[in-house]
Amino acid sequence: INRSERRDETTAVFDFSGTDPEIYGNINAPQSITKSAIIYCLRSLVSQEIPLNQGCLNPVSIIIPSGSFLSPSDNAAVVGGNVLTSQRVTDVIFTAFRAVACSQGCMNNFTFGNKKMGYYETIAGGAGAGPSWNGESAVQIHMTNTRITDAEVLEKDYPILLREFSIRRGSGGDGKFRGGDGVVREFEFLEPLTIGILSERRSLPPLGLMGGENAARGVNILWKNGKKIFFGGKNSCSVGPGDVFRIETPGGGGYGAKQKTDE
């Protein structure tokens, strides 16, 4: 997305021309996802309360190329569009306005189950820093607000041992204002299960803004039969008793160049 301003205009145009074509994977996003991200960003940027309805978009024009992964065909897979692409669109818009550094850009969707049950959670991460504030650590950000299951309930109801749930110290980007830190969430499985992860920011980091540093990338690691395996951002497999899965979520980008001090 490109940003240009005309102070005499009372309208806005969000032009996503140049967006890549629909992909074979599942991170395509219907237009409604992009429109939701735009409404969210506009309501966040305006310094007064705006009712959440279609009237928000009356003065706004949105250009999304047909056939792109933001306007895919009816046969495209779109499950990742709501939980991943929506976060990346939000970061792109805020970056264009230089409003806030990138957040973790992801919802870290983790699932496990078998023929008897299934479980799904999204996992918090770091928020981007802004012009006058540090990013929050270990929070759900932007396009998600889901709560996570308490450790005691998780271990009582499912064949899981939660070995660690902590703040991932130092994962936020440095800067005049520091990005928030992500989290560490580590599971040990107590019976055979199928697990899956749908996540982003495992290869490219959340970006800092206005001279702020990038945040740490996320990492997914599986210990299976005693062997350490880097699991990638999007994957699934079968696990057995004693196998361990560790999720380290991304931090948020820093904002502004850090001022040097005399030694």
PDB file of C-alpha atoms in Angstrom:
ATOM      1  CA  ILE A   1       0.000   0.000   0.000  1.00  0.00           C
ATOM      2  CA  ASN A   2       1.238   3.488  -0.846  1.00  0.00           C
ATOM      3  CA  ARG A   3       0.411   6.575   1.172  1.00  0.00           C
ATOM      4  CA  SER A   4      -0.208  10.065  -0.190  1.00  0.00           C
ATOM      5  CA  GLU A   5      -1.977  13.031   1.418  1.00  0.00           C
ATOM      6  CA  ARG A   6      -4.168  15.868   0.225  1.00  0.00           C
ATOM      7  CA  ARG A   7      -5.103  18.170   3.075  1.00  0.00           C
ATOM      8  CA  ASP A   8      -8.076  19.625   1.192  1.00  0.00           C
ATOM      9  CA  GLU A   9      -9.762  16.224   0.842  1.00  0.00           C
ATOM     10  CA  THR A  10     -12.270  14.749   3.301  1.00  0.00           C
ATOM     11  CA  THR A  11     -12.055  11.263   1.861  1.00  0.00           C
ATOM     12  CA  ALA A  12      -9.520   8.447   1.911  1.00  0.00           C
ATOM     13  CA  VAL A  13      -8.437   5.897  -0.669  1.00  0.00           C
ATOM     14  CA  PHE A  14      -6.839   2.599   0.346  1.00  0.00           C
ATOM     15  CA  ASP A  15      -5.204   1.249  -2.787  1.00  0.00           C
ATOM     16  CA  PHE A  16      -3.810  -2.271  -2.608  1.00  0.00           C
ATOM     17  CA  SER A  17      -2.747  -2.372  -6.255  1.00  0.00           C
ATOM     18  CA  GLY A  18       0.344  -4.507  -6.667  1.00  0.00           C
ATOM     19  CA  THR A  19      -0.809  -7.138  -4.173  1.00  0.00           C
ATOM     20  CA  ASP A  20       0.379 -10.623  -5.174  1.00  0.00           C
ATOM     21  CA  PRO A  21      -1.990 -13.096  -6.840  1.00  0.00           C
ATOM     22  CA  GLU A  22      -4.064 -15.669  -4.994  1.00  0.00           C
ATOM     23  CA  ILE A  23      -1.868 -18.440  -3.623  1.00  0.00           C
ATOM     24  CA  TYR A  24      -2.280 -22.201  -3.387  1.00  0.00           C
ATOM     25  CA  GLY A  25      -2.005 -22.118   0.423  1.00  0.00           C
ATOM     26  CA  ASN A  26      -4.609 -20.982   2.931  1.00  0.00           C
ATOM     27  CA  ILE A  27      -3.623 -17.371   3.747  1.00  0.00           C
ATOM     28  CA  ASN A  28      -5.860 -15.836   1.073  1.00  0.00           C
ATOM     29  CA  ALA A  29      -8.237 -13.301   2.623  1.00  0.00           C
ATOM     30  CA  PRO A  30     -11.725 -12.343   1.385  1.00  0.00           C
ATOM     31  CA  GLN A  31     -12.281  -8.620   0.883  1.00  0.00           C
ATOM     32  CA  SER A  32     -14.296  -8.457   4.100  1.00  0.00           C
ATOM     33  CA  ILE A  33     -11.121  -9.176   6.071  1.00  0.00           C
ATOM     34  CA  THR A  34      -9.262  -6.233   4.540  1.00  0.00           C
ATOM     35  CA  LYS A  35     -12.264  -3.951   5.067  1.00  0.00           C
ATOM     36  CA  SER A  36     -12.445  -4.992   8.710  1.00  0.00           C
ATOM     37  CA  ALA A  37      -8.754  -4.191   9.141  1.00  0.00           C
ATOM     38  CA  ILE A  38      -9.270  -0.758   7.555  1.00  0.00           C
ATOM     39  CA  ILE A  39     -12.202   0.051   9.877  1.00  0.00           C
ATOM     40  CA  TYR A  40     -10.171  -1.037  12.883  1.00  0.00           C
ATOM     41  CA  CYS A  41      -7.187   1.091  11.874  1.00  0.00           C
ATOM     42  CA  LEU A  42      -9.273   4.174  11.136  1.00  0.00           C
ATOM     43  CA  ARG A  43     -11.094   3.959  14.465  1.00  0.00           C
ATOM     44  CA  SER A  44      -7.736   3.563  16.221  1.00  0.00           C
ATOM     45  CA  LEU A  45      -6.195   6.580  14.456  1.00  0.00           C
ATOM     46  CA  VAL A  46      -9.075   9.025  14.959  1.00  0.00           C
ATOM     47  CA  SER A  47      -9.065  10.766  18.343  1.00  0.00           C
ATOM     48  CA  GLN A  48     -12.807  10.464  18.949  1.00  0.00           C
ATOM     49  CA  GLU A  49     -15.302   7.647  19.293  1.00  0.00           C
ATOM     50  CA  ILE A  50     -16.722   6.414  15.973  1.00  0.00           C
ATOM     51  CA  PRO A  51     -19.690   4.013  15.896  1.00  0.00           C
ATOM     52  CA  LEU A  52     -18.756   0.628  14.489  1.00  0.00           C
ATOM     53  CA  ASN A  53     -20.942   0.387  11.384  1.00  0.00           C
ATOM     54  CA  GLN A  54     -20.806   0.655   7.613  1.00  0.00           C
ATOM     55  CA  GLY A  55     -21.014   4.435   7.867  1.00  0.00           C
ATOM     56  CA  CYS A  56     -17.343   4.400   8.846  1.00  0.00           C
ATOM     57  CA  LEU A  57     -16.496   3.512   5.263  1.00  0.00           C
ATOM     58  CA  ASN A  58     -18.835   5.935   3.450  1.00  0.00           C
ATOM     59  CA  PRO A  59     -16.015   8.464   2.787  1.00  0.00           C
ATOM     60  CA  VAL A  60     -13.495   5.699   2.075  1.00  0.00           C
ATOM     61  CA  SER A  61     -12.683   4.089  -1.264  1.00  0.00           C
ATOM     62  CA  ILE A  62     -10.967   0.705  -1.275  1.00  0.00           C
ATOM     63  CA  ILE A  63      -9.136  -0.700  -4.300  1.00  0.00           C
ATOM     64  CA  ILE A  64      -8.281  -4.405  -4.139  1.00  0.00           C
ATOM     65  CA  PRO A  65      -7.188  -6.169  -7.343  1.00  0.00           C
ATOM     66  CA  SER A  66      -9.477  -9.051  -8.257  1.00  0.00           C
ATOM     67  CA  GLY A  67      -7.688 -12.382  -8.185  1.00  0.00           C
ATOM     68  CA  SER A  68      -5.144 -11.202  -5.633  1.00  0.00           C
ATOM     69  CA  PHE A  69      -4.773 -12.966  -2.299  1.00  0.00           C
ATOM     70  CA  LEU A  70      -6.820 -10.096  -0.768  1.00  0.00           C
ATOM     71  CA  SER A  71      -9.639 -10.783  -3.234  1.00  0.00           C
ATOM     72  CA  PRO A  72      -9.355 -14.471  -4.110  1.00  0.00           C
ATOM     73  CA  SER A  73     -11.635 -16.728  -6.123  1.00  0.00           C
ATOM     74  CA  ASP A  74     -14.514 -18.638  -4.535  1.00  0.00           C
ATOM     75  CA  ASN A  75     -12.428 -21.831  -4.556  1.00  0.00           C
ATOM     76  CA  ALA A  76      -9.456 -20.372  -2.662  1.00  0.00           C
ATOM     77  CA  ALA A  77      -8.480 -21.590   0.799  1.00  0.00           C
ATOM     78  CA  VAL A  78      -8.969 -18.708   3.247  1.00  0.00           C
ATOM     79  CA  VAL A  79      -8.724 -20.077   6.804  1.00  0.00           C
ATOM     80  CA  GLY A  80      -5.427 -18.261   7.387  1.00  0.00           C
ATOM     81  CA  GLY A  81      -6.752 -14.999   5.979  1.00  0.00           C
ATOM     82  CA  ASN A  82      -8.762 -14.214   9.106  1.00  0.00           C
ATOM     83  CA  VAL A  83      -6.107 -15.150  11.656  1.00  0.00           C
ATOM     84  CA  LEU A  84      -2.853 -14.258   9.876  1.00  0.00           C
ATOM     85  CA  THR A  85      -3.314 -12.013   6.844  1.00  0.00           C
ATOM     86  CA  SER A  86      -5.621  -9.674   8.774  1.00  0.00           C
ATOM     87  CA  GLN A  87      -2.770  -8.971  11.200  1.00  0.00           C
ATOM     88  CA  ARG A  88      -0.321  -8.266   8.394  1.00  0.00           C
ATOM     89  CA  VAL A  89      -2.762  -5.911   6.633  1.00  0.00           C
ATOM     90  CA  THR A  90      -3.190  -4.017   9.901  1.00  0.00           C
ATOM     91  CA  ASP A  91       0.574  -3.637  10.292  1.00  0.00           C
ATOM     92  CA  VAL A  92       0.883  -2.414   6.698  1.00  0.00           C
ATOM     93  CA  ILE A  93      -1.748   0.291   7.238  1.00  0.00           C
ATOM     94  CA  PHE A  94      -0.299   1.513  10.535  1.00  0.00           C
ATOM     95  CA  THR A  95       3.182   1.557   8.995  1.00  0.00           C
ATOM     96  CA  ALA A  96       1.930   3.661   6.075  1.00  0.00           C
ATOM     97  CA  PHE A  97       0.637   6.220   8.582  1.00  0.00           C
ATOM     98  CA  ARG A  98       3.835   5.920  10.670  1.00  0.00           C
ATOM     99  CA  ALA A  99       1.497   5.423  13.610  1.00  0.00           C
ATOM    100  CA  VAL A 100       2.985   2.415  15.392  1.00  0.00           C
ATOM    101  CA  ALA A 101       5.674  -0.208  14.765  1.00  0.00           C
ATOM    102  CA  CYS A 102       4.655  -3.683  13.665  1.00  0.00           C
ATOM    103  CA  SER A 103       3.147  -6.013  16.212  1.00  0.00           C
ATOM    104  CA  GLN A 104       3.860  -9.738  16.332  1.00  0.00           C
ATOM    105  CA  GLY A 105       1.796  -9.882  13.101  1.00  0.00           C
ATOM    106  CA  CYS A 106       0.235 -13.193  13.977  1.00  0.00           C
ATOM    107  CA  MET A 107      -2.229 -15.052  16.207  1.00  0.00           C
ATOM    108  CA  ASN A 108      -0.085 -18.189  16.697  1.00  0.00           C
ATOM    109  CA  ASN A 109      -2.925 -20.631  16.132  1.00  0.00           C
ATOM    110  CA  PHE A 110      -2.190 -23.927  17.902  1.00  0.00           C
ATOM    111  CA  THR A 111      -4.394 -27.024  17.749  1.00  0.00           C
ATOM    112  CA  PHE A 112      -4.274 -30.577  19.027  1.00  0.00           C
ATOM    113  CA  GLY A 113      -6.720 -33.438  19.172  1.00  0.00           C
ATOM    114  CA  ASN A 114      -7.685 -37.017  18.374  1.00  0.00           C
ATOM    115  CA  LYS A 115     -10.894 -38.896  17.572  1.00  0.00           C
ATOM    116  CA  LYS A 116     -12.329 -38.036  20.998  1.00  0.00           C
ATOM    117  CA  MET A 117     -11.623 -34.317  21.327  1.00  0.00           C
ATOM    118  CA  GLY A 118     -10.064 -31.205  19.857  1.00  0.00           C
ATOM    119  CA  TYR A 119      -8.529 -28.038  21.251  1.00  0.00           C
ATOM    120  CA  TYR A 120      -7.676 -24.689  19.644  1.00  0.00           C
ATOM    121  CA  GLU A 121      -6.022 -21.591  21.078  1.00  0.00           C
ATOM    122  CA  THR A 122      -4.402 -18.379  19.904  1.00  0.00           C
ATOM    123  CA  ILE A 123      -1.308 -17.177  21.722  1.00  0.00           C
ATOM    124  CA  ALA A 124      -0.288 -13.651  22.668  1.00  0.00           C
ATOM    125  CA  GLY A 125       2.848 -11.804  21.590  1.00  0.00           C
ATOM    126  CA  GLY A 126       4.468  -8.382  21.588  1.00  0.00           C
ATOM    127  CA  ALA A 127       2.803  -5.109  20.590  1.00  0.00           C
ATOM    128  CA  GLY A 128       4.659  -2.517  18.549  1.00  0.00           C
ATOM    129  CA  ALA A 129       5.930   0.672  20.177  1.00  0.00           C
ATOM    130  CA  GLY A 130       4.601   4.091  19.186  1.00  0.00           C
ATOM    131  CA  PRO A 131       5.689   7.737  19.112  1.00  0.00           C
ATOM    132  CA  SER A 132       5.311   8.146  22.887  1.00  0.00           C
ATOM    133  CA  TRP A 133       4.917   4.682  24.380  1.00  0.00           C
ATOM    134  CA  ASN A 134       6.513   1.284  24.777  1.00  0.00           C
ATOM    135  CA  GLY A 135       4.720  -1.717  23.327  1.00  0.00           C
ATOM    136  CA  GLU A 136       2.916  -4.039  25.731  1.00  0.00           C
ATOM    137  CA  SER A 137       4.273  -7.526  26.334  1.00  0.00           C
ATOM    138  CA  ALA A 138       2.332 -10.796  26.169  1.00  0.00           C
ATOM    139  CA  VAL A 139      -0.939  -9.389  24.820  1.00  0.00           C
ATOM    140  CA  GLN A 140      -3.455 -10.202  22.120  1.00  0.00           C
ATOM    141  CA  ILE A 141      -3.039  -7.507  19.489  1.00  0.00           C
ATOM    142  CA  HIS A 142      -5.134  -5.717  16.878  1.00  0.00           C
ATOM    143  CA  MET A 143      -7.423  -8.202  15.113  1.00  0.00           C
ATOM    144  CA  THR A 144      -7.783 -10.672  17.974  1.00  0.00           C
ATOM    145  CA  ASN A 145      -9.040 -10.444  21.549  1.00  0.00           C
ATOM    146  CA  THR A 146      -9.452 -14.088  22.557  1.00  0.00           C
ATOM    147  CA  ARG A 147      -8.603 -15.278  26.066  1.00  0.00           C
ATOM    148  CA  ILE A 148      -6.376 -18.276  26.677  1.00  0.00           C
ATOM    149  CA  THR A 149      -7.283 -21.320  28.748  1.00  0.00           C
ATOM    150  CA  ASP A 150      -5.991 -21.280  32.317  1.00  0.00           C
ATOM    151  CA  ALA A 151      -3.120 -23.718  32.866  1.00  0.00           C
ATOM    152  CA  GLU A 152      -5.012 -25.592  35.583  1.00  0.00           C
ATOM    153  CA  VAL A 153      -8.060 -26.079  33.366  1.00  0.00           C
ATOM    154  CA  LEU A 154      -5.936 -27.096  30.384  1.00  0.00           C
ATOM    155  CA  GLU A 155      -4.116 -29.791  32.345  1.00  0.00           C
ATOM    156  CA  LYS A 156      -7.308 -31.022  34.037  1.00  0.00           C
ATOM    157  CA  ASP A 157      -9.347 -31.414  30.856  1.00  0.00           C
ATOM    158  CA  TYR A 158      -6.748 -32.460  28.276  1.00  0.00           C
ATOM    159  CA  PRO A 159      -3.837 -34.947  28.044  1.00  0.00           C
ATOM    160  CA  ILE A 160      -1.322 -32.095  28.224  1.00  0.00           C
ATOM    161  CA  LEU A 161       1.314 -30.868  30.642  1.00  0.00           C
ATOM    162  CA  LEU A 162       1.999 -27.140  30.326  1.00  0.00           C
ATOM    163  CA  ARG A 163       5.733 -27.038  31.062  1.00  0.00           C
ATOM    164  CA  GLU A 164       6.197 -23.303  30.600  1.00  0.00           C
ATOM    165  CA  PHE A 165       4.144 -20.174  30.001  1.00  0.00           C
ATOM    166  CA  SER A 166       6.293 -17.073  30.382  1.00  0.00           C
ATOM    167  CA  ILE A 167       7.270 -13.754  28.849  1.00  0.00           C
ATOM    168  CA  ARG A 168       9.960 -14.128  26.174  1.00  0.00           C
ATOM    169  CA  ARG A 169      12.338 -11.546  27.603  1.00  0.00           C
ATOM    170  CA  GLY A 170      14.264  -9.428  25.106  1.00  0.00           C
ATOM    171  CA  SER A 171      12.162 -10.344  22.061  1.00  0.00           C
ATOM    172  CA  GLY A 172      10.783  -6.813  21.568  1.00  0.00           C
ATOM    173  CA  GLY A 173      12.629  -4.438  19.257  1.00  0.00           C
ATOM    174  CA  ASP A 174      14.822  -1.781  20.890  1.00  0.00           C
ATOM    175  CA  GLY A 175      14.484   1.914  20.196  1.00  0.00           C
ATOM    176  CA  LYS A 176      13.567   5.243  21.774  1.00  0.00           C
ATOM    177  CA  PHE A 177      10.440   3.327  22.740  1.00  0.00           C
ATOM    178  CA  ARG A 178      10.790  -0.420  23.046  1.00  0.00           C
ATOM    179  CA  GLY A 179       8.489  -3.001  21.492  1.00  0.00           C
ATOM    180  CA  GLY A 180       6.678  -5.473  23.715  1.00  0.00           C
ATOM    181  CA  ASP A 181       7.989  -8.989  24.318  1.00  0.00           C
ATOM    182  CA  GLY A 182       6.364 -12.174  23.071  1.00  0.00           C
ATOM    183  CA  VAL A 183       5.689 -15.279  25.143  1.00  0.00           C
ATOM    184  CA  VAL A 184       6.997 -18.821  25.529  1.00  0.00           C
ATOM    185  CA  ARG A 185       4.429 -21.617  25.698  1.00  0.00           C
ATOM    186  CA  GLU A 186       5.691 -25.195  25.976  1.00  0.00           C
ATOM    187  CA  PHE A 187       3.570 -28.364  26.024  1.00  0.00           C
ATOM    188  CA  GLU A 188       4.341 -31.985  26.869  1.00  0.00           C
ATOM    189  CA  PHE A 189       1.901 -34.512  25.429  1.00  0.00           C
ATOM    190  CA  LEU A 190       0.639 -37.388  27.562  1.00  0.00           C
ATOM    191  CA  GLU A 191      -1.016 -39.520  24.865  1.00  0.00           C
ATOM    192  CA  PRO A 192      -0.968 -39.803  21.048  1.00  0.00           C
ATOM    193  CA  LEU A 193      -2.347 -36.667  19.402  1.00  0.00           C
ATOM    194  CA  THR A 194      -2.256 -34.716  16.155  1.00  0.00           C
ATOM    195  CA  ILE A 195      -0.931 -31.173  16.551  1.00  0.00           C
ATOM    196  CA  GLY A 196      -0.963 -28.228  14.178  1.00  0.00           C
ATOM    197  CA  ILE A 197       0.417 -24.694  14.111  1.00  0.00           C
ATOM    198  CA  LEU A 198      -0.616 -21.824  11.836  1.00  0.00           C
ATOM    199  CA  SER A 199       1.687 -18.872  12.461  1.00  0.00           C
ATOM    200  CA  GLU A 200       3.535 -15.987  10.829  1.00  0.00           C
ATOM    201  CA  ARG A 201       6.740 -13.977  11.386  1.00  0.00           C
ATOM    202  CA  ARG A 202       8.915 -17.103  11.546  1.00  0.00           C
ATOM    203  CA  SER A 203      11.169 -16.056   8.665  1.00  0.00           C
ATOM    204  CA  LEU A 204      10.891 -12.246   8.573  1.00  0.00           C
ATOM    205  CA  PRO A 205      10.784 -10.194  11.795  1.00  0.00           C
ATOM    206  CA  PRO A 206       8.173  -7.631  12.866  1.00  0.00           C
ATOM    207  CA  LEU A 207       9.575  -4.317  11.670  1.00  0.00           C
ATOM    208  CA  GLY A 208      10.578  -1.371  13.782  1.00  0.00           C
ATOM    209  CA  LEU A 209       9.572   2.137  12.726  1.00  0.00           C
ATOM    210  CA  MET A 210      11.285   5.523  12.455  1.00  0.00           C
ATOM    211  CA  GLY A 211      14.686   4.061  13.336  1.00  0.00           C
ATOM    212  CA  GLY A 212      13.420   1.554  15.880  1.00  0.00           C
ATOM    213  CA  GLU A 213      14.830  -1.961  15.731  1.00  0.00           C
ATOM    214  CA  ASN A 214      13.027  -5.051  14.486  1.00  0.00           C
ATOM    215  CA  ALA A 215      11.621  -7.546  16.964  1.00  0.00           C
ATOM    216  CA  ALA A 216      12.675 -11.172  17.295  1.00  0.00           C
ATOM    217  CA  ARG A 217      11.069 -13.672  14.954  1.00  0.00           C
ATOM    218  CA  GLY A 218       8.859 -16.418  16.308  1.00  0.00           C
ATOM    219  CA  VAL A 219      10.122 -19.990  16.658  1.00  0.00           C
ATOM    220  CA  ASN A 220       8.281 -23.332  16.752  1.00  0.00           C
ATOM    221  CA  ILE A 221      10.293 -26.323  18.002  1.00  0.00           C
ATOM    222  CA  LEU A 222       9.249 -29.958  18.404  1.00  0.00           C
ATOM    223  CA  TRP A 223      11.133 -32.539  20.443  1.00  0.00           C
ATOM    224  CA  LYS A 224       9.944 -35.897  19.056  1.00  0.00           C
ATOM    225  CA  ASN A 225      11.473 -39.173  20.234  1.00  0.00           C
ATOM    226  CA  GLY A 226      14.296 -37.150  21.745  1.00  0.00           C
ATOM    227  CA  LYS A 227      15.124 -35.354  18.471  1.00  0.00           C
ATOM    228  CA  LYS A 228      14.918 -31.545  18.146  1.00  0.00           C
ATOM    229  CA  ILE A 229      13.004 -30.432  15.040  1.00  0.00           C
ATOM    230  CA  PHE A 230      12.442 -26.885  13.813  1.00  0.00           C
ATOM    231  CA  PHE A 231       8.768 -27.092  12.960  1.00  0.00           C
ATOM    232  CA  GLY A 232       8.319 -24.113  10.646  1.00  0.00           C
ATOM    233  CA  GLY A 233       5.505 -21.598  10.686  1.00  0.00           C
ATOM    234  CA  LYS A 234       2.742 -23.778   9.271  1.00  0.00           C
ATOM    235  CA  ASN A 235       2.804 -27.504   9.918  1.00  0.00           C
ATOM    236  CA  SER A 236       1.122 -30.476  11.554  1.00  0.00           C
ATOM    237  CA  CYS A 237       2.165 -33.949  12.682  1.00  0.00           C
ATOM    238  CA  SER A 238       1.419 -36.821  15.054  1.00  0.00           C
ATOM    239  CA  VAL A 239       2.997 -36.796  18.520  1.00  0.00           C
ATOM    240  CA  GLY A 240       3.225 -39.335  21.305  1.00  0.00           C
ATOM    241  CA  PRO A 241       3.647 -39.422  25.081  1.00  0.00           C
ATOM    242  CA  GLY A 242       6.729 -37.484  26.184  1.00  0.00           C
ATOM    243  CA  ASP A 243       7.019 -35.395  23.005  1.00  0.00           C
ATOM    244  CA  VAL A 244       7.335 -31.652  23.622  1.00  0.00           C
ATOM    245  CA  PHE A 245       6.269 -28.659  21.518  1.00  0.00           C
ATOM    246  CA  ARG A 246       7.609 -25.172  22.244  1.00  0.00           C
ATOM    247  CA  ILE A 247       6.198 -21.952  20.779  1.00  0.00           C
ATOM    248  CA  GLU A 248       8.141 -18.703  21.114  1.00  0.00           C
ATOM    249  CA  THR A 249       5.974 -15.892  19.772  1.00  0.00           C
ATOM    250  CA  PRO A 250       7.353 -12.756  18.079  1.00  0.00           C
ATOM    251  CA  GLY A 251       7.849  -9.463  19.864  1.00  0.00           C
ATOM    252  CA  GLY A 252       6.765  -6.026  18.668  1.00  0.00           C
ATOM    253  CA  GLY A 253       8.968  -3.584  16.764  1.00  0.00           C
ATOM    254  CA  GLY A 254      10.661  -0.626  18.415  1.00  0.00           C
ATOM    255  CA  TYR A 255       9.863   3.003  17.569  1.00  0.00           C
ATOM    256  CA  GLY A 256      12.462   5.732  17.028  1.00  0.00           C
ATOM    257  CA  ALA A 257      16.224   5.569  17.080  1.00  0.00           C
ATOM    258  CA  LYS A 258      17.676   4.906  20.496  1.00  0.00           C
ATOM    259  CA  GLN A 259      19.616   7.919  21.735  1.00  0.00           C
ATOM    260  CA  LYS A 260      23.310   7.295  22.378  1.00  0.00           C
ATOM    261  CA  THR A 261      24.630   8.209  25.786  1.00  0.00           C
ATOM    262  CA  ASP A 262      28.159   9.317  26.701  1.00  0.00           C
ATOM    263  CA  GLU A 263      30.228   6.567  28.217  1.00  0.00           C
TER     264      GLU A 263
END
